[in-house]
Coordinates of C-alpha atoms and ligand atoms in Angstrom, one line a residue:
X1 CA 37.4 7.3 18.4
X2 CA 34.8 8.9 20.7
X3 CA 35.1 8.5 24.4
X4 CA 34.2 9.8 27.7
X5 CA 30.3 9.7 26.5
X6 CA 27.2 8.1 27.3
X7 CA 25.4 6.2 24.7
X8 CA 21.6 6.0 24.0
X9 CA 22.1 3.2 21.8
X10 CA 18.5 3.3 20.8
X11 CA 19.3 -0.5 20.4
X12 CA 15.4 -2.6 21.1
X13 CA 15.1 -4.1 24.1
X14 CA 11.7 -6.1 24.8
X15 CA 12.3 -6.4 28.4
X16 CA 12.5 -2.6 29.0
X17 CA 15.1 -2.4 31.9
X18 CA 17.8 -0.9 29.6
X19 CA 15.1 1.2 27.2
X20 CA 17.1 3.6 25.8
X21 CA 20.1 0.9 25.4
X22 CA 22.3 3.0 27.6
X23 CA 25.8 2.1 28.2
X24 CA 27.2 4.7 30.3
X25 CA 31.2 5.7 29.8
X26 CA 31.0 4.4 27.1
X27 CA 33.4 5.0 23.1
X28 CA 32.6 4.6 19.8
X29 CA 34.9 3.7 17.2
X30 CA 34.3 4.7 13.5
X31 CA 35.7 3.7 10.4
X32 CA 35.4 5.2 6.8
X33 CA 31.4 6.2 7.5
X34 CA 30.4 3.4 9.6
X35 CA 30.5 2.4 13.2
X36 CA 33.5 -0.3 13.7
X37 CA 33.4 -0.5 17.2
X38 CA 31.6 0.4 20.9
X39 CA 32.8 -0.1 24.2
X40 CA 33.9 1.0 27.6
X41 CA 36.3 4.2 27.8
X42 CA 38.7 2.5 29.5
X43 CA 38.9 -0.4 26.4
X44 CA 39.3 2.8 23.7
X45 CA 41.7 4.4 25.6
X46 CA 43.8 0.9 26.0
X47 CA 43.0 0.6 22.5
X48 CA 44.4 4.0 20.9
X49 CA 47.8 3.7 22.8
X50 CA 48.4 0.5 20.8
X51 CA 46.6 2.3 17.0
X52 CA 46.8 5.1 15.6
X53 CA 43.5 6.4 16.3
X54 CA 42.1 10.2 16.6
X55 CA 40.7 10.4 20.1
X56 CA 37.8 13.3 20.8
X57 CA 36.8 13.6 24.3
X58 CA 33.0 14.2 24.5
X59 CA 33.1 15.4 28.1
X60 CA 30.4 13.0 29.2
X61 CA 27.7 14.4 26.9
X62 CA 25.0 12.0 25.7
X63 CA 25.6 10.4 22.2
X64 CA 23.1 9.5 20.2
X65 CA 22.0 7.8 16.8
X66 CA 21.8 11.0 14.7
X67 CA 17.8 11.9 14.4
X68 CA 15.6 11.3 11.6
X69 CA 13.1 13.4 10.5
X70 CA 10.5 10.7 8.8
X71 CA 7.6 13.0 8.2
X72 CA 8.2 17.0 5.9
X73 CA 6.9 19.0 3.3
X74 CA 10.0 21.0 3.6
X75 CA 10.2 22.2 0.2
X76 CA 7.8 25.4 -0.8
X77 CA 6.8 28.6 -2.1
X78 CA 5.7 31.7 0.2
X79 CA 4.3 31.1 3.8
X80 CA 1.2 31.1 5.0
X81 CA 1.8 33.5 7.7
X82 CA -0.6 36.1 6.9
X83 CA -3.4 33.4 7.3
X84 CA -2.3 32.4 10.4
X85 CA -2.4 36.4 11.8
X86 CA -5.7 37.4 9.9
X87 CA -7.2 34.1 11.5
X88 CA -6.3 35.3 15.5
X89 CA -7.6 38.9 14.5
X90 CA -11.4 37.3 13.3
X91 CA -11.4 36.9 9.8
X92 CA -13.2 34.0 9.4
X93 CA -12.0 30.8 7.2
X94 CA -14.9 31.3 4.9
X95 CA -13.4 34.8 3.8
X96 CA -9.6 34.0 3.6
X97 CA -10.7 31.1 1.2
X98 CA -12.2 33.5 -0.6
X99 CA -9.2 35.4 -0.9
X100 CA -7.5 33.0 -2.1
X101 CA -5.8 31.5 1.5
X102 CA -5.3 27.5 2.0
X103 CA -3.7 25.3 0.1
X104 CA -3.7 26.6 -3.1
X105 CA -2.5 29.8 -2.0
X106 CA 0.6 27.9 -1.3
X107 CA 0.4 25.8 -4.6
X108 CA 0.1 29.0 -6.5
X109 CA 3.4 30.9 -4.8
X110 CA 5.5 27.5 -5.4
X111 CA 4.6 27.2 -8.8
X112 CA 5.4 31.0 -9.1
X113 CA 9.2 30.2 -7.0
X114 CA 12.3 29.8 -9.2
X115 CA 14.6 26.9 -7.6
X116 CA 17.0 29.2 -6.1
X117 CA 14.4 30.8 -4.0
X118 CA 12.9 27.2 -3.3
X119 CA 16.5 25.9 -2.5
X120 CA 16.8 28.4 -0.4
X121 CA 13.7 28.6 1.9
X122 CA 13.9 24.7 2.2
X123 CA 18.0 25.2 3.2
X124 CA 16.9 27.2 6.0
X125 CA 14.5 25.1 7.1
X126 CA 16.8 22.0 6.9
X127 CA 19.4 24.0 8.9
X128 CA 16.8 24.5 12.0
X129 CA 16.1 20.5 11.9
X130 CA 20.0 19.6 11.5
X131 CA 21.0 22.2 14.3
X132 CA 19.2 19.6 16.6
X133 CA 20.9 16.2 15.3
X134 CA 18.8 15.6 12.2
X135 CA 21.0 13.5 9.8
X136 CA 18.1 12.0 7.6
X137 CA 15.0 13.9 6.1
X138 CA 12.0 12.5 4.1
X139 CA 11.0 15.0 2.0
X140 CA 7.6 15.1 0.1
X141 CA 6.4 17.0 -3.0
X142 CA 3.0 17.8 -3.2
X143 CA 2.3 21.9 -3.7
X144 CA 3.0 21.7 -7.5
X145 CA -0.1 19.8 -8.2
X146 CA 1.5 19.6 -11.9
X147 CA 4.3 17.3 -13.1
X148 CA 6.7 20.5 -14.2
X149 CA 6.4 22.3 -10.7
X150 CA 6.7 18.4 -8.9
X151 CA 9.8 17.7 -10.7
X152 CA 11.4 21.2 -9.4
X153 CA 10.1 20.6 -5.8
X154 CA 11.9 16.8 -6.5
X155 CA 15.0 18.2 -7.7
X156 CA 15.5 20.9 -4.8
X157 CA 15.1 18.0 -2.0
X158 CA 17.5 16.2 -4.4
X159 CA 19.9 18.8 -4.5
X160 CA 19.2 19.8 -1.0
X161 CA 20.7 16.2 -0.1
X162 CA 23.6 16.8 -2.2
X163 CA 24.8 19.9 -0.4
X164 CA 24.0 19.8 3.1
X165 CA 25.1 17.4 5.2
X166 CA 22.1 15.7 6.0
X167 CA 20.7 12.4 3.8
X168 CA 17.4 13.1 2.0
X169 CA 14.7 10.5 1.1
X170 CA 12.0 12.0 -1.5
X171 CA 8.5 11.2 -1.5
X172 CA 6.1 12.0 -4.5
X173 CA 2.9 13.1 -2.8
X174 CA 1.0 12.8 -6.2
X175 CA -2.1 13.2 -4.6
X176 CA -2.2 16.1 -2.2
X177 CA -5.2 18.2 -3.1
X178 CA -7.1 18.5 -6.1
X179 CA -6.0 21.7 -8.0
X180 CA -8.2 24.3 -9.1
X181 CA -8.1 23.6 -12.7
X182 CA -8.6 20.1 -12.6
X183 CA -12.3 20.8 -10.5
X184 CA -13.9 19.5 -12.9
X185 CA -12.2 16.5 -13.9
X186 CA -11.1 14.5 -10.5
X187 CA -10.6 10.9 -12.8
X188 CA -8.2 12.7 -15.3
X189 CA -6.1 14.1 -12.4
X190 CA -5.8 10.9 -10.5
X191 CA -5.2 9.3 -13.7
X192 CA -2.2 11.6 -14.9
X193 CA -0.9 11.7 -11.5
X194 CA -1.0 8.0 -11.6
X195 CA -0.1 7.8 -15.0
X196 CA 2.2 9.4 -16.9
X197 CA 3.6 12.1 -14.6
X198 CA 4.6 9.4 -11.7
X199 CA 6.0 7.4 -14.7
X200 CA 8.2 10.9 -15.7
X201 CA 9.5 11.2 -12.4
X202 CA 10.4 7.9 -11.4
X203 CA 12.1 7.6 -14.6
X204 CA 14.4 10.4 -13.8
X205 CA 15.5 8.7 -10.6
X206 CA 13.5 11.3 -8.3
X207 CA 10.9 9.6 -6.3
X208 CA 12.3 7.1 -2.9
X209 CA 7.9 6.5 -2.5
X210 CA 4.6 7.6 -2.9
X211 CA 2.2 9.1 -0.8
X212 CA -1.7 10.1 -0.7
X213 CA -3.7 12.3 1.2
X214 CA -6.4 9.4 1.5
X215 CA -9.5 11.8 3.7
X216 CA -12.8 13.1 3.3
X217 CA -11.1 16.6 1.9
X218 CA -9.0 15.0 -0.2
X219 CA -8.8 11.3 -2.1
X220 CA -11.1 8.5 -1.6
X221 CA -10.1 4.6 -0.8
X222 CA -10.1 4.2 -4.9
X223 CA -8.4 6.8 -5.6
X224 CA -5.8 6.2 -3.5
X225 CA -5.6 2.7 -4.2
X226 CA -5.5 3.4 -8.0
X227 CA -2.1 5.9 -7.2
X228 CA -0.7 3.0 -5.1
X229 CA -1.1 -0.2 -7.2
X230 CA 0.6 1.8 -10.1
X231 CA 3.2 2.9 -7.8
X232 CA 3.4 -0.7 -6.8
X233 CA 4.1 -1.5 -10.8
X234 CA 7.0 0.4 -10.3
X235 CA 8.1 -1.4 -7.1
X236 CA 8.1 1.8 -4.9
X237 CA 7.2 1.6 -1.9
X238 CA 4.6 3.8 -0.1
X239 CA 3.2 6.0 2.6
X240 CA -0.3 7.2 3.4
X241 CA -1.8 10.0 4.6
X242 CA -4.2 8.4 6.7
X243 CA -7.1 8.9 9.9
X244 CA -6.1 12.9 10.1
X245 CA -9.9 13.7 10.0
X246 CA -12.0 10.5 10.0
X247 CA -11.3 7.3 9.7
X248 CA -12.4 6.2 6.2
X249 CA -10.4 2.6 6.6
X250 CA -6.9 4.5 5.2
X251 CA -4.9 2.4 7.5
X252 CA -6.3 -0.7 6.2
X253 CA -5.6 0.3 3.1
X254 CA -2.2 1.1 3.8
X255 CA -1.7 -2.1 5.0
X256 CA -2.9 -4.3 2.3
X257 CA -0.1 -2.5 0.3
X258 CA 2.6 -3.3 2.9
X259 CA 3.0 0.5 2.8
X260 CA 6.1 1.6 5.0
X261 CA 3.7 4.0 7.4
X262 CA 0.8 5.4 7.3
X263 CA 0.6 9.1 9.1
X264 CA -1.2 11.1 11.1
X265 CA -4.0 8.5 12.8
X266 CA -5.9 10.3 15.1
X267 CA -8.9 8.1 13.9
X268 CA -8.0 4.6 14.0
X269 CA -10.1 1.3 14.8
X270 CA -8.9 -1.6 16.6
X271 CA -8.4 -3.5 13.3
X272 CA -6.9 -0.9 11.5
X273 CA -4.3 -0.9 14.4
X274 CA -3.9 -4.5 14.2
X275 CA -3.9 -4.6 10.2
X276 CA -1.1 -2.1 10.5
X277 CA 0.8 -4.6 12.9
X278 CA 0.5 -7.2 11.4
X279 CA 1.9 -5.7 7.6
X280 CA 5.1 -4.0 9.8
X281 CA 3.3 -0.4 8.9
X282 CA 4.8 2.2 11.2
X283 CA 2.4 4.6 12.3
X284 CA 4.1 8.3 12.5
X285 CA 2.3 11.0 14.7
X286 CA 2.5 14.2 13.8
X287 CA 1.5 15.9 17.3
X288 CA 2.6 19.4 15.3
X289 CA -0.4 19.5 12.7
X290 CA -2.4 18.6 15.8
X291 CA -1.1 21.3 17.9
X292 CA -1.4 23.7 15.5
X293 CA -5.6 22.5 14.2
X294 CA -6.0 22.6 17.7
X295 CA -7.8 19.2 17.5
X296 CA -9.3 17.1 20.7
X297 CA -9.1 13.5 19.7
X298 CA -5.7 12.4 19.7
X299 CA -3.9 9.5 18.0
X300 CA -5.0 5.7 19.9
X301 CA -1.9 5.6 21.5
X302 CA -2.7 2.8 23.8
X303 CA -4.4 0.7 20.8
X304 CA -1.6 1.0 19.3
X305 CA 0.9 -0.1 21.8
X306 CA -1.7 -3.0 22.3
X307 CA -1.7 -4.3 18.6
X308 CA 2.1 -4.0 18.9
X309 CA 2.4 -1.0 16.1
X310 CA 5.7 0.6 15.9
X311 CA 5.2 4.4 16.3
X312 CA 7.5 6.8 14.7
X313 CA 7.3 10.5 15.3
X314 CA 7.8 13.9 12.9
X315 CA 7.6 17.6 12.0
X316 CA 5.2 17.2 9.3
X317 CA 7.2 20.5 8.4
X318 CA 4.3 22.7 6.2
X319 CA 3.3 26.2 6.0
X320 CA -0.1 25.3 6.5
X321 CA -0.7 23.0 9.5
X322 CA 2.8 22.7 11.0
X323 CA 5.2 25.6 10.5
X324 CA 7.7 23.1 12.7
X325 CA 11.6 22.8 12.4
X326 CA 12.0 21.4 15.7
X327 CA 12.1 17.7 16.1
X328 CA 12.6 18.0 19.6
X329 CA 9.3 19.8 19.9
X330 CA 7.5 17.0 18.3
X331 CA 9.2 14.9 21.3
X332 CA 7.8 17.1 23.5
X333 CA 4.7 17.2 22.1
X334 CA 4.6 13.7 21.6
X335 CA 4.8 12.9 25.1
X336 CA 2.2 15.8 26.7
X337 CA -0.3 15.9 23.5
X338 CA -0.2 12.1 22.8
X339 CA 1.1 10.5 26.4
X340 CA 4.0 8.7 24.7
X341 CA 6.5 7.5 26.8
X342 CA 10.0 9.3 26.7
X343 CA 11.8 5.6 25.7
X344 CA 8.8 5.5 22.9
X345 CA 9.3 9.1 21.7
X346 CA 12.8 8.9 21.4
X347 CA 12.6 5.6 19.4
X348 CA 10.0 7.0 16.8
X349 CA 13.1 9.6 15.7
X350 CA 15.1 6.7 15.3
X351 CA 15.0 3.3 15.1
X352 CA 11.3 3.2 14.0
X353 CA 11.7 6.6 11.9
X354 CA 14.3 4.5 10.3
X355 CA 11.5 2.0 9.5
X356 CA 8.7 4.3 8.4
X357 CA 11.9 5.0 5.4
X358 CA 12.5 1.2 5.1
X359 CA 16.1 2.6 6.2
X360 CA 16.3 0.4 9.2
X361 CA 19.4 -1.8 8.0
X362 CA 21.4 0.8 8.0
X363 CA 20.8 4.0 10.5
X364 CA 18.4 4.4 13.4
X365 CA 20.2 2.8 16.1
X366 CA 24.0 2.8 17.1
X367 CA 25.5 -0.7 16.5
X368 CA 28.7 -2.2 14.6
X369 CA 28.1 -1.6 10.7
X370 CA 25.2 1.2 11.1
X371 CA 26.1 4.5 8.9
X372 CA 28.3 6.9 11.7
X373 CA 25.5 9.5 11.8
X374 CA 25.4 10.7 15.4
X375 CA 24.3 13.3 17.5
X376 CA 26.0 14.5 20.8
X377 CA 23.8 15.9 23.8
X378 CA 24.9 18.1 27.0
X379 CA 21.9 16.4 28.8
X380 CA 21.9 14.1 32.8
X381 CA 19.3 11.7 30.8
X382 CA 17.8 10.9 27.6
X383 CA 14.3 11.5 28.8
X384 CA 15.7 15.2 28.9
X385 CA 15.6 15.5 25.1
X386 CA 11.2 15.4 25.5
X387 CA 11.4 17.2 28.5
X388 CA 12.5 20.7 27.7
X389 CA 10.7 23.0 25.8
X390 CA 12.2 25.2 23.3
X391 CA 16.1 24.3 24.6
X392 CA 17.9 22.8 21.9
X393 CA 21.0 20.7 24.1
X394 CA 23.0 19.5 20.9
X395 CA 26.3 20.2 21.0
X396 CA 27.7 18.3 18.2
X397 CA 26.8 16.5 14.9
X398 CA 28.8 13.5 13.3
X399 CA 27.3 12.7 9.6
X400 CA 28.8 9.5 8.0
X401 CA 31.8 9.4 10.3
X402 CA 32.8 13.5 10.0
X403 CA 32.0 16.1 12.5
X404 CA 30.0 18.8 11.6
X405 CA 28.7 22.1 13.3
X406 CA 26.1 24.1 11.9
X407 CA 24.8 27.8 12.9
X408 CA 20.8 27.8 13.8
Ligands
LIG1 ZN1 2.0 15.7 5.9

C-alpha cells in the first residue's frame, strides 16, 4: 500500500477539467504485479489496520504511471561523437562522409562490437532513461544492416529486458539504410530483409514489430510496403519511419497497414493526419532528432490535434541524430519545440506511448488491473515534469509491484 501521494492517473478524460486524472491524497494498493486498488489516504489507512498490508509513506510526492519510452535505437557500436565535434570546428559533411562518418560509420563499429560491449553501452544508456521512471523501452535494431549483426543487436535488447528492471519491446528496423555492399543491388536487399532474414528472426521469437525508414534518403513507398505486407504475413505489427524529411505519403501508408505509429512527422498533410486517425495510428514526435538537425518546420501539431491523432512522445535514443537518454527532455522539448501542451506531453509517455506499443491494455495509465509499474515524483504539479530543464525529480521507481532505486 502506497499512501500520502498524489496521483497523475494519466487516466483520459475528454472533458479536460481533471487532465492529468489527478486525485490528490490519494493510495494505491498493489497486489502480486498489478494494481488492486486506489483510493483516498484516509480509506488505505482504515483499510491496513483491519489487513495485513505493507504501508510506505510517499511523503506527498507525485505518483505516476511508470514512463514509457516508445521510440530508441538504444543498442550500438561506437559513438558518433567525433562527428559531432569535427562538424562545430568546420569540417564540412561532404569531407566526414568521405572519411567514413554517418551512418555507416556506426554500422561498421556495431558489426565490429562483441555483445558484451553492446550489452554494455546499451545498459548504461537504459540506466539514464530508467533513473527518470522509464519502466518500458521499445528497442529497434537497425545498424547491422545484415541478418547475423541484427540478430546480436535483437538478442542484447532481449537480454537487456531480462536483467534490468525495465520491460523491453523489440523492433526489427529491417530497412534502415542501404549498406554499402548492397549499392548496387537495392531489390536484393529489400528482398532478403523482407525475405528470409525477417523470416530467421521472427522465427527465433526476436522481433515484437517492424519498422522502415520510408524517406527520400532511404526506402521508397514500394519498398516499404513490400517489408510491411510480408511482415503482415507474419501477423506483426508495425511502425514507420515516416514525414522526417518530406512528405512522400509515409503516413498514408502507415495507415493502410493499421501500423501501431508512424514517427517523426514533421511533414504531414491534412489527409495523412486524418488517415492516421482514422486507422488509431499514433503519431510519436521525436523533438530530440529535431533539436539536434536543427530543423525549422516542426511536426503539424495542431492538424493533428484537429484530425483527433493520438500523439505519443520519445528519445529516438541514436548516436547520430539524438544522443538522448532523457525522456523528460523530450517533454521539455515537446512542449517549447513543438507547442504541446503539458496534459498532452505527459500523455504521449504514457497512455498513448502505451498505444504506439499496442501495450495499452495493460500499462500506460494507473487503474485497477494495469501492470504496478510506477514512478514517484518530488514535484507541486505534473506540468513540472516538462517544465524543468535538465532536473531529474524522481525519487522512486516501482516495476511490476517491487521498488526499485537505480544510481544515474
Ligand atoms: Zn528513429
Amino acid at each position: 500500500m502506497w499512501v500520502n501521494a498524489n496521483l497523475a492517473t494519466m487516466v483520459a478524460d475528454e472533458g479536460n477539467s481533471n487532465a492529468y486524472g489527478e486525485i490528490e491524497d490519494a493510495a494505491l494498493a498493489v497486489r502480486g504485479d498489478r494494481i488492486a486498488w486506489i483510493g483516498s489516504s484516509a480509506d488505505a489507512l482504515a483499510l491496513a489496520q483491519t489487513q495485513d498490508v505493507g504501508v510506505t509513506d510517499c511523503g506527498g510526492a507525485w505518483l505516476l504511471p511508470g514512463l514509457i519510452d516508445c521510440h530508441t535505437h538504444l543498442v550500438y557500436g561506437g559513438s558518433r561523437v567525433e562527428e559531432f565535434e569535427k562538424r562545430l570546428c568546420g569540417v564540412s559533411y561532404e569531407e566526414i562522409a568521405r572519411a567514413g562518418g554517418g551512418i555507416q560509420s556506426t554500422v561498421n563499429a556495431t558489426r565490429g562490437a562483441t555483445p558484451e560491449a553492446l550489452l554494455e553501452s546499451a545498459t548504461r544508456r537504459a540506466h539514464g532513461l530508467m533513473a527518470e521512471g522509464v519502466t518500458t523501452l521499445e528497442i529497434k535494431s537497425g545498424y547491422g544492416l545484415e541478418v547475423g549483426t541484427e540478430r546480436r543487436l535483437l538478442e542484447v535488447a532481449r537480454e537487456l529486458g531480462r536483467r534490468l528492471p525495465v520491460s523491453v519491446r523489440t523492433t526489427y528496423l529491417g530497412l534502415h539504410a542501404l549498406p554499402k555492399e548492397a549499392a548496387a543491388d537495392r531489390a536484393g536487399f529489400v528482398g532478403q530483409v523482407s525475405g528470409p532474414w525477417l523470416e530467421a528472426l521472427a522465427g527465433a521469437g526476436l522481433i515484437d514489430a517492424v519498422d522502415a525508414f520510408c524517406e527520400n534518403i532511404a526506402f521508397s513507398l514500394a519498398e516499404t510496403e513490400q517489408f510491411l505486407r510480408a511482415a503482415q504475413r507474419l501477423g506483426l505489427p508495425a511502425h514507420v519511419h515516416a514525414g522526417q524529411l518530406s512528405d512522400m505519403g509515409a503516413a498514408e501508408l502507415a495507415a493502410r497497414f493499421g501500423a501501431l505509429s508512424a514517427d517523426h512527422l514533421e511533414y504531414l498533410s491534412a489527409p495523412g493526419a486524418t488517415a492516421l486517425a482514422a486507422a488509431g495510428t499514433v503519431a510519436v514526435l521525436l523533438p530530440g532528432a529535431y533539436y539536434m538537425l536543427r530543423q525549422t518546420t516542426p511536426p503539424p501539431v495542431p492538424l493533428m490535434r484537429q484530425a483527433g491523432v493520438a500523439m505519443a512522445l520519445a528519445t529516438d535514443c541514436n548516436p547520430g541524430t539524438s544522443p538522448c537518454t532523457s525522456l523528460l527532455l523530450a517533454l521539455n522539448m515537446g512542449c517549447t519545440l513543438f507547442g504541446l501542451t503539458p496534459h498532452e506531453a505527459l500523455a504521449g509517455v504514457t497512455r498513448h506511448a502505451a498505444q504506439a506499443l499496442g501495450l495499452q491494455a495493460d500499462i500506460g495509465t494507473l487503474a485497477i488491473g494495469k501492470r504496478a509499474d510506477f514512478a514517484l515524483y518530488r514535484i507541486d504539479r505534473p506540468a513540472e515534469l516538462c517544465y524543468n530543464l535538465g532536473a531529474n525529480p524522481c525519487t522512486g521507481v516501482i516495476y511490476g509491484g517491487v521498488a526499485r532505486r537505480f544510481k544515474n
